[in-house]
Coordinates of C-alpha atoms in Angstrom, one line a residue:
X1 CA -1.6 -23.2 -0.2
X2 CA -2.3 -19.2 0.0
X3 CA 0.5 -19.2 2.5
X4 CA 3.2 -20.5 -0.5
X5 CA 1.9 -18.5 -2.8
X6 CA 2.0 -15.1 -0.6
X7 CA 5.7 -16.6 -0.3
X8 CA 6.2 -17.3 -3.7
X9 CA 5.0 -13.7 -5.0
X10 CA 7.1 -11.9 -2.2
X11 CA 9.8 -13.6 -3.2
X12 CA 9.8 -12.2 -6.8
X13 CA 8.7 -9.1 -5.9
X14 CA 12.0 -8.7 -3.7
X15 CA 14.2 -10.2 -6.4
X16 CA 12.7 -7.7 -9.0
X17 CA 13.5 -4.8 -6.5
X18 CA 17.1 -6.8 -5.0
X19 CA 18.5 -8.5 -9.1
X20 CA 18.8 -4.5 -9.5
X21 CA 21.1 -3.7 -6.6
X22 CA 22.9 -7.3 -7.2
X23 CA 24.5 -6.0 -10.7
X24 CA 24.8 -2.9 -9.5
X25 CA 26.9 -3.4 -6.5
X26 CA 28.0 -7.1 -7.3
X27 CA 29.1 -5.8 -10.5
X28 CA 30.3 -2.1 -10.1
X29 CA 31.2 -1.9 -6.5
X30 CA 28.7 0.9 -6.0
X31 CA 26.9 0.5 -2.5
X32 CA 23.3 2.1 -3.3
X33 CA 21.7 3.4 -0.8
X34 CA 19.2 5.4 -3.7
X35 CA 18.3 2.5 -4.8
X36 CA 15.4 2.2 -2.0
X37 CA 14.2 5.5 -3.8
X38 CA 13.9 4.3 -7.2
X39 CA 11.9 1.4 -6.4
X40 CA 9.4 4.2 -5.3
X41 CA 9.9 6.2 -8.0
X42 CA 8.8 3.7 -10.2
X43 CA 5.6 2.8 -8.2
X44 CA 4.8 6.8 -8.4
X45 CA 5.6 6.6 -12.5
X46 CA 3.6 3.8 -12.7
X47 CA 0.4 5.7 -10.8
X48 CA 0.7 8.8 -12.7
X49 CA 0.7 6.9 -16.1
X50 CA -2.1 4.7 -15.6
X51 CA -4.0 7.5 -14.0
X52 CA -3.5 9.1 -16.9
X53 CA -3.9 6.6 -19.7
X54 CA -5.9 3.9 -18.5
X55 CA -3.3 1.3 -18.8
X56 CA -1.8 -0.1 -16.0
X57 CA 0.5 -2.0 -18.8
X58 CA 1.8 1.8 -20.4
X59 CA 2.7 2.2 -16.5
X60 CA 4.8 -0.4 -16.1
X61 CA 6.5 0.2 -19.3
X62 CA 6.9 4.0 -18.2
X63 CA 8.0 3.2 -14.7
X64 CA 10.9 0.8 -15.9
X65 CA 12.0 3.0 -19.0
X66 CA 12.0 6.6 -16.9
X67 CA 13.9 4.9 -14.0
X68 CA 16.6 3.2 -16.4
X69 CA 17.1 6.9 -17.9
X70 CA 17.2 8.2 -14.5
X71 CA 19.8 5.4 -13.3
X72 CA 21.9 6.3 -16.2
X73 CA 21.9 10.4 -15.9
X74 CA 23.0 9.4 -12.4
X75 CA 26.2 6.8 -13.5
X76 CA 27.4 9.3 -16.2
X77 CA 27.1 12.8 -14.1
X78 CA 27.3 11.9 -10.2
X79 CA 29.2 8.1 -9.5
X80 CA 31.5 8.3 -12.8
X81 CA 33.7 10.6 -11.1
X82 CA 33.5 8.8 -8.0
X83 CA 34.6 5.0 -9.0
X84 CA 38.1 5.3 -7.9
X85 CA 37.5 7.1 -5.0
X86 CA 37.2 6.2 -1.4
X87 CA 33.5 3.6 -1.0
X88 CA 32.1 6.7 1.4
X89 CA 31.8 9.4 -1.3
X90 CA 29.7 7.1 -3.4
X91 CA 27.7 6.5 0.4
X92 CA 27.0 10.2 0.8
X93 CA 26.4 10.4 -3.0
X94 CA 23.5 7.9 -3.0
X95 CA 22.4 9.4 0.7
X96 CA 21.6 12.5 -0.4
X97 CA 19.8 10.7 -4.0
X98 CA 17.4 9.3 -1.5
X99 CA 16.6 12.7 0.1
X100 CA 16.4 14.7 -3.9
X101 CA 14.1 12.1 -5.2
X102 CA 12.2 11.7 -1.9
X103 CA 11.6 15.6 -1.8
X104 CA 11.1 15.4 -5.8
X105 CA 8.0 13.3 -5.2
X106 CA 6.9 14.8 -2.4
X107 CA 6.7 18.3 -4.3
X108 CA 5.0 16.2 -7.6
X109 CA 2.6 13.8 -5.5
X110 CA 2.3 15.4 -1.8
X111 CA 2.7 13.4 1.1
X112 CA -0.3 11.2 1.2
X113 CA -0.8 7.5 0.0
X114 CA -1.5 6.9 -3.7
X115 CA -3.1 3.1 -4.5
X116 CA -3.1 1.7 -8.0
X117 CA -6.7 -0.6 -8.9
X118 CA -5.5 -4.2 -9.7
X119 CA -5.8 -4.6 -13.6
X120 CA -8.8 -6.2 -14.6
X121 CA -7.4 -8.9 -16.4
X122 CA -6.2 -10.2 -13.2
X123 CA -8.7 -8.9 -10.7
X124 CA -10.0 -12.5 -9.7
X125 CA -9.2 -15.4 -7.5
X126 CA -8.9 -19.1 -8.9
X127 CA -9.5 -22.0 -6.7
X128 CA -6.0 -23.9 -5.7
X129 CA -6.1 -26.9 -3.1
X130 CA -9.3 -25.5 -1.5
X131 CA -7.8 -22.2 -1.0
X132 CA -8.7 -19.1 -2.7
X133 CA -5.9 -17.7 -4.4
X134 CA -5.9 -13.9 -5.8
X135 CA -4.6 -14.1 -9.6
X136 CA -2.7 -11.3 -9.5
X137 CA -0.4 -12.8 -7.1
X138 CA 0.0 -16.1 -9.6
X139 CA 1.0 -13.3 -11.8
X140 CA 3.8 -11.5 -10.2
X141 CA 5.2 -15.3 -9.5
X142 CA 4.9 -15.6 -13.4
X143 CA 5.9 -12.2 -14.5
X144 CA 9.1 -12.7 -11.6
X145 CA 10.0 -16.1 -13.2
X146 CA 9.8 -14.5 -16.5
X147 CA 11.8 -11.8 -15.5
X148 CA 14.2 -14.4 -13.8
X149 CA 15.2 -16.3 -16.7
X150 CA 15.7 -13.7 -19.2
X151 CA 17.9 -11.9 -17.0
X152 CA 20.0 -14.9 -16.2
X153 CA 20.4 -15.8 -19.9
X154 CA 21.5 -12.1 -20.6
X155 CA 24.2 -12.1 -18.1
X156 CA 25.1 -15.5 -18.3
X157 CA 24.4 -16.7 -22.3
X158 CA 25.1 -13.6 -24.4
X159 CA 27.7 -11.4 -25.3
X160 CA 27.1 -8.5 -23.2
X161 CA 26.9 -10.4 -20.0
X162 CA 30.5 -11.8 -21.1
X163 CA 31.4 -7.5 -21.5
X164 CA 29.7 -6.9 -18.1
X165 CA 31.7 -9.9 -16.1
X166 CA 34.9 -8.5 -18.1
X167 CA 34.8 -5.1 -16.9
X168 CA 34.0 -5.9 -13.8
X169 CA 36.9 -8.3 -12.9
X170 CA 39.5 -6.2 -15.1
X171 CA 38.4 -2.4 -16.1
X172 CA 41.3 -1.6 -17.2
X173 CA 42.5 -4.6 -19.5
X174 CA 38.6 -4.3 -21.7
X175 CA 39.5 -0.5 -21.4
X176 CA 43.1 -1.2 -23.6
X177 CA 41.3 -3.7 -25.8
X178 CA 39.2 -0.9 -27.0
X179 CA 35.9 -1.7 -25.5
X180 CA 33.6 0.9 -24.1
X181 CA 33.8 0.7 -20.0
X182 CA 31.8 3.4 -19.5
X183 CA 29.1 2.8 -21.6
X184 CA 29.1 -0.9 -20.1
X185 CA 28.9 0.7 -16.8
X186 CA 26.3 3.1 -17.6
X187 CA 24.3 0.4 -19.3
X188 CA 24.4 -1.9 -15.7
X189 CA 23.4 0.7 -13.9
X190 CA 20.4 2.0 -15.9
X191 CA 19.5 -1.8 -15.7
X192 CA 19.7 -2.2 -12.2
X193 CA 17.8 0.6 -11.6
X194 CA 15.3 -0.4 -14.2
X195 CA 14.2 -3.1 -12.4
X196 CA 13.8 -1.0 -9.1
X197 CA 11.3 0.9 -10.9
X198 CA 9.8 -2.3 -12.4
X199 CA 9.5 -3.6 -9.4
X200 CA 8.0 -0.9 -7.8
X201 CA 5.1 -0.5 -10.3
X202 CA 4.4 -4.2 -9.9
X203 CA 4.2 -4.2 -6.5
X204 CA 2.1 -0.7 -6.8
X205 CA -1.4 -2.8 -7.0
X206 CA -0.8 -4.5 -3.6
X207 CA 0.8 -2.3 -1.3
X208 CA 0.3 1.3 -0.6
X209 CA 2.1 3.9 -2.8
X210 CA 3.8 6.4 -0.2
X211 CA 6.9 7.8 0.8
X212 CA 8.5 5.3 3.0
X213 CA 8.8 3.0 0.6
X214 CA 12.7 4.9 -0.7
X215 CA 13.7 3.5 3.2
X216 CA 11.6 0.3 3.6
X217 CA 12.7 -2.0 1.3
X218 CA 16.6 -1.1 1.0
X219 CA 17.4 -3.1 3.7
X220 CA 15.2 -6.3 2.8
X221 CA 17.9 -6.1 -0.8
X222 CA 20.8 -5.8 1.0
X223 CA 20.0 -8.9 2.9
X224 CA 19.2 -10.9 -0.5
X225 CA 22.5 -9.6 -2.2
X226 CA 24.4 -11.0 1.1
X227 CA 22.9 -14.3 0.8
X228 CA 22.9 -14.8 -2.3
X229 CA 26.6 -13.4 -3.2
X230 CA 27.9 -10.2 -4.8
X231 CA 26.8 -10.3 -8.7
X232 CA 25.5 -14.0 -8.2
X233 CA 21.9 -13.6 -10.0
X234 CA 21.1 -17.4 -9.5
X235 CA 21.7 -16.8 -5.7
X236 CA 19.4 -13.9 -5.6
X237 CA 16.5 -15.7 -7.0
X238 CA 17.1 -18.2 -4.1
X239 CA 18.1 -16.1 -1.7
X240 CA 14.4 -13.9 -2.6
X241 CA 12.3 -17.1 -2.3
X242 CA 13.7 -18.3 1.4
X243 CA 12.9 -14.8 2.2
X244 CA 10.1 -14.5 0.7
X245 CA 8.9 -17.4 2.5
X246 CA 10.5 -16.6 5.9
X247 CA 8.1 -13.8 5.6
X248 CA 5.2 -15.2 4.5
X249 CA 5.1 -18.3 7.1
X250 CA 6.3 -15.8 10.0
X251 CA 3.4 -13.5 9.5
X252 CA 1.3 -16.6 9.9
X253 CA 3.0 -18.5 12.8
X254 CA 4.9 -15.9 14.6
X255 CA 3.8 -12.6 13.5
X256 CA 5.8 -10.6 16.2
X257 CA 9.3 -13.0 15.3
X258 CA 9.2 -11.6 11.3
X259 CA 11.8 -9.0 11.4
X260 CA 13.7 -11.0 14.1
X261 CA 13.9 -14.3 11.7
X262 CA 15.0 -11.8 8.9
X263 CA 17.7 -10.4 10.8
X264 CA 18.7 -14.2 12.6
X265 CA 19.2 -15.3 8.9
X266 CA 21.5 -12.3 8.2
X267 CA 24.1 -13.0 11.2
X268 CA 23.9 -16.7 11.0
X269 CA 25.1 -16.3 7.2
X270 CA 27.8 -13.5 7.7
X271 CA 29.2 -15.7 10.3
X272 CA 29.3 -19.0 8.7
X273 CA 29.4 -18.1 5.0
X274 CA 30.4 -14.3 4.9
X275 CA 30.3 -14.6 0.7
X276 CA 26.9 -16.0 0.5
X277 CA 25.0 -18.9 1.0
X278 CA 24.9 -19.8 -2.9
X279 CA 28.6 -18.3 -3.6
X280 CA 30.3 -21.9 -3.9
X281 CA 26.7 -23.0 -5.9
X282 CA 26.9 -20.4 -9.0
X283 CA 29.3 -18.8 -11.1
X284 CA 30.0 -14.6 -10.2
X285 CA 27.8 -12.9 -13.3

């Protein structure tokens, strides 16, 4: 049972980190290589906060509103320019984000680890099927679902999502009907990267707070936006939890064959269905 729910919880973390990069380069086109970096960011927010305020709660709420700002300085004065140009300016673009935010928290917070205390409220363990099963773990599966289903019904349910899908497919028809493109674009971005910083002062309680983490985790959400599709938020969430429990029953069984089950997954779906295991399964968001 502790194995599932490691799965379960590494699953949400990596679609709170991955749903950011799905809108973002399902939705916009823009391959983002920063995005990585944000995730840390956030986890570094969230320290700093808490550290200062007592709250890991005021840190999570910093972490995701400083990051959304952040992503959308970044859309309106660096990748605005850049959207009908060539895919490799927006590549070096986001390349060198990684290395001005790494260096930016490495001047701020030095080069050594940082931890963040588990909140108290969710410090224990409950019983579960005669395993012992920490609670904050049942609440990042919760916290995850939550965050889940609101963002599908935002996409897919309301009148904004309907804007996003619009400007995505056809720019430059919503552009002649008088609607705002830019802000739309802006406001996906700032989303997306949002959730990177979300996600990264959620997972700041169970992982290490450090520098690596801009690099670590980039190429765990490019894998989920493959399988799941370009855009398709339903296929992230599924493509997170097989992940997530790829990971979590390979650290168990085959600890040395983790990575190499990853990766296995990754080719055997580019070759067989290039546009996503769920593409066929879910409409494009």
């Amino acid at each position: 049972m502790s194995t599932i729910v490691i799965g379960l919880s590494l699953g949400m973390l990596l679609f709170l980190l991955a749903a950011g990069l799905t809108l973002i380069f399902g939705m916009l086109g823009v391959i983002n290589f920063a995005h990585g970096a944000v995730y840390m960011l956030g986890a570094y927010i969230s320290y700093e906060t808490g550290r200062r305020t007592g709250s890991f709660l005021m840190g999570v709420l910093a972490a995701t509103l400083l990051t959304a700002l952040v992503g959308a300085v970044v859309e309106k004065l660096t990748l605005r320019p850049l959207y009908e140009r060539p895919h490799f300016y927006q590549l070096i673009l986001t390349f060198g984000l990684i290395l001005v935010l790494s260096d930016l928290v490495r001047f701020i917070w030095g080069p050594g680890y940082q931890e963040v205390a588990i909140p108290p409220l969710w410090s224990g363990t409950v019983d579960m099927l005669g395993s012992t099963i920490p609670m904050y773990r049942l609440f990042v599966i919760g916290f995850g679902a939550l965050i889940s289903v609101g963002l599908y019904l935002v996409l897919e349910k309301s009148t904004f999502g309907m804007l996003v899908r619009a400007a995505s497919s056809d720019a430059e028809m919503v552009r002649i009907l008088g609607l705002p493109v830019g802000a739309i674009r802006m406001a996906v971005f700032a989303i997306g990267c949002g959730l990177s910083g979300l996600a990264g002062a959620i997972a700041a309680p169970l992982f290490p707070i450090e520098l690596g983490m801009a690099t670590n985790t980039i190429i765990d959400c490019f894998i989920v936006v493959i399988l799941g599709g370009l855009g398709n938020i339903r296929g992230a969430i599924a493509a997170s939890m097989l992940i997530g429990m790829v990971r979590a029953l390979g650290y168990v069984y085959l600890p040395g064959w983790v990575d190499i089950m990853t990766f296995v997954l990754l080719i055997g779906t580019l070759l067989t269905r290039p546009q996503g295991l769920f593409y066929r399964t879910a409409r494009t968001a």
